[in-house]
Amino acid sequence: MAVDNKQKFQYRINEAIRVKEVRLVGDNVEQGVYTIQQALRIANDQELDLVEISPNVNPPVCRVVDYQKFIFQLKKKQKEQKAKSVKVVVKEIRFGPQTDDHDYNFKLKHAKGFLSEGSKVKAYVFFRGRSILFKDQGEVLLLRFANDLEDYGRVESMPVLEGKRMTIMLAPKKAASPAPKKGAKEEAADASDED
């Protein structure tokens, strides 16, 4: 079984472990502190590998295990964790401090779509040159934007001025669970009742 180099050198095994004593753990060994020679002998007697799993403690923790199987299970666990993790997509919407109603409504429509898809929305007002004088207008615009989107998302962070940008973050609201679908028999019964 091929093991990629990144995983292969992540753990030291057998003779690559260069310490005097190790704490031995595993299913089929008596746990405790052993000299490296004793630990290697125990692993060899069971035709398994001595794998250093916690090198930063004193003494380092080693496990008696089949190394290939150990790496396989690690990869499997990482794959499961990756599958369970949720990817958060952040969509940005940019305003000027004096955005007119048509542009505002156009961007509002897009934000509703993004939040409905489950993406976060980062809306910001960009101030150019002297337009920073209108930062109050920018804040009012962002608060109006958040208010208009309250059915679709919740405010994660209030408007904050960062340099020449005033930013607000909106997260999608949890979608209500859909009504359970009717089975074919129930639909047929409903149709016959209507006749």
mmCIF file of C-alpha atoms in Angstrom, residues 30-189:
data_model
loop_
_atom_site.group_PDB
_atom_site.id
_atom_site.type_symbol
_atom_site.label_atom_id
_atom_site.label_comp_id
_atom_site.label_asym_id
_atom_site.label_seq_id
_atom_site.Cartn_x
_atom_site.Cartn_y
_atom_site.Cartn_z
ATOM 1 C CA GLU A 30 0.735 -3.455 29.299
ATOM 2 C CA GLN A 31 0.827 0.316 29.436
ATOM 3 C CA GLY A 32 3.739 2.014 31.147
ATOM 4 C CA VAL A 33 7.194 3.530 30.686
ATOM 5 C CA TYR A 34 9.740 1.282 28.935
ATOM 6 C CA THR A 35 13.234 1.687 27.556
ATOM 7 C CA ILE A 36 13.292 2.032 23.779
ATOM 8 C CA GLN A 37 14.902 -1.429 23.457
ATOM 9 C CA GLN A 38 12.121 -3.063 25.509
ATOM 10 C CA ALA A 39 9.424 -1.249 23.528
ATOM 11 C CA LEU A 40 10.969 -2.307 20.195
ATOM 12 C CA ARG A 41 11.216 -5.915 21.428
ATOM 13 C CA ILE A 42 7.516 -5.897 22.453
ATOM 14 C CA ALA A 43 6.535 -4.541 19.016
ATOM 15 C CA ASN A 44 8.737 -7.096 17.206
ATOM 16 C CA ASP A 45 7.332 -9.992 19.277
ATOM 17 C CA GLN A 46 3.843 -9.045 18.086
ATOM 18 C CA GLU A 47 5.065 -8.444 14.508
ATOM 19 C CA LEU A 48 3.828 -4.835 14.715
ATOM 20 C CA ASP A 49 5.429 -1.391 14.563
ATOM 21 C CA LEU A 50 6.321 1.025 17.339
ATOM 22 C CA VAL A 51 4.803 4.381 16.298
ATOM 23 C CA GLU A 52 5.569 7.655 18.107
ATOM 24 C CA ILE A 53 2.188 9.397 18.404
ATOM 25 C CA SER A 54 3.028 12.205 20.885
ATOM 26 C CA PRO A 55 6.665 13.261 20.528
ATOM 27 C CA ASN A 56 6.363 16.498 22.535
ATOM 28 C CA VAL A 57 5.684 14.957 25.953
ATOM 29 C CA ASN A 58 8.262 13.506 28.312
ATOM 30 C CA PRO A 59 8.630 10.582 27.798
ATOM 31 C CA PRO A 60 7.199 10.443 24.242
ATOM 32 C CA VAL A 61 4.062 8.339 23.814
ATOM 33 C CA CYS A 62 4.339 5.372 21.449
ATOM 34 C CA ARG A 63 1.764 2.863 20.282
ATOM 35 C CA VAL A 64 2.267 -0.722 19.199
ATOM 36 C CA VAL A 65 0.254 -0.981 16.007
ATOM 37 C CA ASP A 66 0.423 -1.970 12.330
ATOM 38 C CA TYR A 67 1.752 1.270 10.782
ATOM 39 C CA GLN A 68 -0.039 0.889 7.437
ATOM 40 C CA LYS A 69 -3.354 0.249 9.169
ATOM 41 C CA PHE A 70 -2.696 3.199 11.505
ATOM 42 C CA ILE A 71 -2.122 5.584 8.562
ATOM 43 C CA PHE A 72 -5.172 4.204 6.724
ATOM 44 C CA GLN A 73 -7.418 4.862 9.729
ATOM 45 C CA LEU A 74 -5.986 8.381 10.123
ATOM 46 C CA LYS A 75 -6.756 9.164 6.482
ATOM 47 C CA LYS A 76 -10.243 7.718 6.883
ATOM 48 C CA LYS A 77 -10.875 9.878 9.977
ATOM 49 C CA GLN A 78 -9.600 13.010 8.187
ATOM 50 C CA LYS A 79 -11.850 12.269 5.214
ATOM 51 C CA GLU A 80 -14.888 11.893 7.499
ATOM 52 C CA GLN A 81 -14.080 15.166 9.271
ATOM 53 C CA LYS A 82 -13.701 16.929 5.937
ATOM 54 C CA ALA A 83 -17.064 15.580 4.776
ATOM 55 C CA LYS A 84 -18.750 16.791 7.975
ATOM 56 C CA SER A 85 -17.236 20.270 7.795
ATOM 57 C CA VAL A 86 -19.427 22.951 6.291
ATOM 58 C CA LYS A 87 -17.920 25.248 3.710
ATOM 59 C CA VAL A 88 -18.960 28.843 4.281
ATOM 60 C CA VAL A 89 -19.213 30.988 1.178
ATOM 61 C CA VAL A 90 -19.019 34.756 1.635
ATOM 62 C CA LYS A 91 -20.447 36.955 -1.118
ATOM 63 C CA GLU A 92 -19.525 40.630 -1.194
ATOM 64 C CA ILE A 93 -21.793 43.499 -2.176
ATOM 65 C CA ARG A 94 -20.302 46.949 -2.654
ATOM 66 C CA PHE A 95 -22.081 50.272 -2.253
ATOM 67 C CA GLY A 96 -21.038 53.868 -2.662
ATOM 68 C CA PRO A 97 -22.026 56.317 0.089
ATOM 69 C CA GLN A 98 -24.674 57.856 -2.174
ATOM 70 C CA THR A 99 -26.054 54.773 -3.956
ATOM 71 C CA ASP A 100 -29.362 55.530 -5.682
ATOM 72 C CA ASP A 101 -32.550 53.499 -5.123
ATOM 73 C CA HIS A 102 -32.354 51.529 -8.377
ATOM 74 C CA ASP A 103 -28.825 50.250 -7.635
ATOM 75 C CA TYR A 104 -29.778 49.612 -4.012
ATOM 76 C CA ASN A 105 -32.788 47.478 -4.999
ATOM 77 C CA PHE A 106 -30.709 45.597 -7.584
ATOM 78 C CA LYS A 107 -28.081 44.735 -4.948
ATOM 79 C CA LEU A 108 -30.769 43.906 -2.386
ATOM 80 C CA LYS A 109 -32.252 41.360 -4.815
ATOM 81 C CA HIS A 110 -28.844 39.711 -5.237
ATOM 82 C CA ALA A 111 -28.291 39.628 -1.470
ATOM 83 C CA LYS A 112 -31.653 37.888 -0.979
ATOM 84 C CA GLY A 113 -30.581 35.241 -3.487
ATOM 85 C CA PHE A 114 -27.200 34.744 -1.796
ATOM 86 C CA LEU A 115 -28.753 34.380 1.661
ATOM 87 C CA SER A 116 -31.401 31.987 0.304
ATOM 88 C CA GLU A 117 -28.596 29.785 -1.105
ATOM 89 C CA GLY A 118 -26.996 29.678 2.347
ATOM 90 C CA SER A 119 -24.086 32.031 1.640
ATOM 91 C CA LYS A 120 -23.028 34.791 3.994
ATOM 92 C CA VAL A 121 -23.176 38.354 2.693
ATOM 93 C CA LYS A 122 -20.525 40.953 3.411
ATOM 94 C CA ALA A 123 -21.903 44.340 2.380
ATOM 95 C CA TYR A 124 -19.666 47.368 2.436
ATOM 96 C CA VAL A 125 -19.661 51.032 1.565
ATOM 97 C CA PHE A 126 -16.429 52.181 -0.048
ATOM 98 C CA PHE A 127 -15.480 55.802 0.595
ATOM 99 C CA ARG A 128 -13.299 57.501 -2.057
ATOM 100 C CA GLY A 129 -11.391 60.661 -1.329
ATOM 101 C CA ARG A 130 -13.519 63.176 0.510
ATOM 102 C CA SER A 131 -16.589 60.964 0.455
ATOM 103 C CA ILE A 132 -15.454 59.771 3.914
ATOM 104 C CA LEU A 133 -17.355 62.852 5.107
ATOM 105 C CA PHE A 134 -20.538 60.877 4.324
ATOM 106 C CA LYS A 135 -19.737 57.991 6.693
ATOM 107 C CA ASP A 136 -23.049 58.618 8.510
ATOM 108 C CA GLN A 137 -24.893 58.086 5.212
ATOM 109 C CA GLY A 138 -22.924 54.880 4.705
ATOM 110 C CA GLU A 139 -23.929 53.571 8.120
ATOM 111 C CA VAL A 140 -27.584 54.446 7.513
ATOM 112 C CA LEU A 141 -27.423 52.676 4.132
ATOM 113 C CA LEU A 142 -25.962 49.483 5.669
ATOM 114 C CA LEU A 143 -28.474 49.446 8.527
ATOM 115 C CA ARG A 144 -31.322 49.914 6.020
ATOM 116 C CA PHE A 145 -29.847 47.049 3.978
ATOM 117 C CA ALA A 146 -29.745 44.780 7.068
ATOM 118 C CA ASN A 147 -33.297 45.792 7.994
ATOM 119 C CA ASP A 148 -34.593 44.995 4.480
ATOM 120 C CA LEU A 149 -32.950 41.546 4.688
ATOM 121 C CA GLU A 150 -34.189 40.592 8.175
ATOM 122 C CA ASP A 151 -36.484 37.884 6.702
ATOM 123 C CA TYR A 152 -33.544 36.250 4.916
ATOM 124 C CA GLY A 153 -30.604 36.718 7.268
ATOM 125 C CA ARG A 154 -29.429 37.934 10.620
ATOM 126 C CA VAL A 155 -26.780 40.543 11.341
ATOM 127 C CA GLU A 156 -23.536 38.893 12.410
ATOM 128 C CA SER A 157 -21.612 42.132 12.946
ATOM 129 C CA MET A 158 -22.844 45.706 13.011
ATOM 130 C CA PRO A 159 -21.356 48.338 10.641
ATOM 131 C CA VAL A 160 -17.651 48.849 11.337
ATOM 132 C CA LEU A 161 -15.390 51.398 9.665
ATOM 133 C CA GLU A 162 -12.100 49.810 8.555
ATOM 134 C CA GLY A 163 -9.982 52.343 6.707
ATOM 135 C CA LYS A 164 -12.044 53.484 3.719
ATOM 136 C CA ARG A 165 -14.616 50.689 4.065
ATOM 137 C CA MET A 166 -17.629 50.402 6.333
ATOM 138 C CA THR A 167 -18.600 46.741 6.539
ATOM 139 C CA ILE A 168 -21.563 44.743 7.814
ATOM 140 C CA MET A 169 -21.795 40.939 7.882
ATOM 141 C CA LEU A 170 -25.055 39.006 7.392
ATOM 142 C CA ALA A 171 -25.526 35.264 7.914
ATOM 143 C CA PRO A 172 -28.433 33.282 6.444
ATOM 144 C CA LYS A 173 -31.274 32.334 8.744
ATOM 145 C CA LYS A 174 -31.800 28.629 9.258
ATOM 146 C CA ALA A 175 -34.318 27.391 6.733
ATOM 147 C CA ALA A 176 -37.473 25.905 8.204
ATOM 148 C CA SER A 177 -37.624 22.180 7.662
ATOM 149 C CA PRO A 178 -39.774 21.322 4.658
ATOM 150 C CA ALA A 179 -43.156 19.677 5.242
ATOM 151 C CA PRO A 180 -43.027 15.901 4.959
ATOM 152 C CA LYS A 181 -43.920 14.647 1.499
ATOM 153 C CA LYS A 182 -47.061 12.675 1.073
ATOM 154 C CA GLY A 183 -46.799 9.105 -0.063
ATOM 155 C CA ALA A 184 -48.432 7.903 -3.282
ATOM 156 C CA LYS A 185 -51.333 6.293 -1.339
ATOM 157 C CA GLU A 186 -52.090 9.528 0.555
ATOM 158 C CA GLU A 187 -52.060 11.542 -2.692
ATOM 159 C CA ALA A 188 -54.429 9.033 -4.298
ATOM 160 C CA ALA A 189 -56.739 9.241 -1.260
#
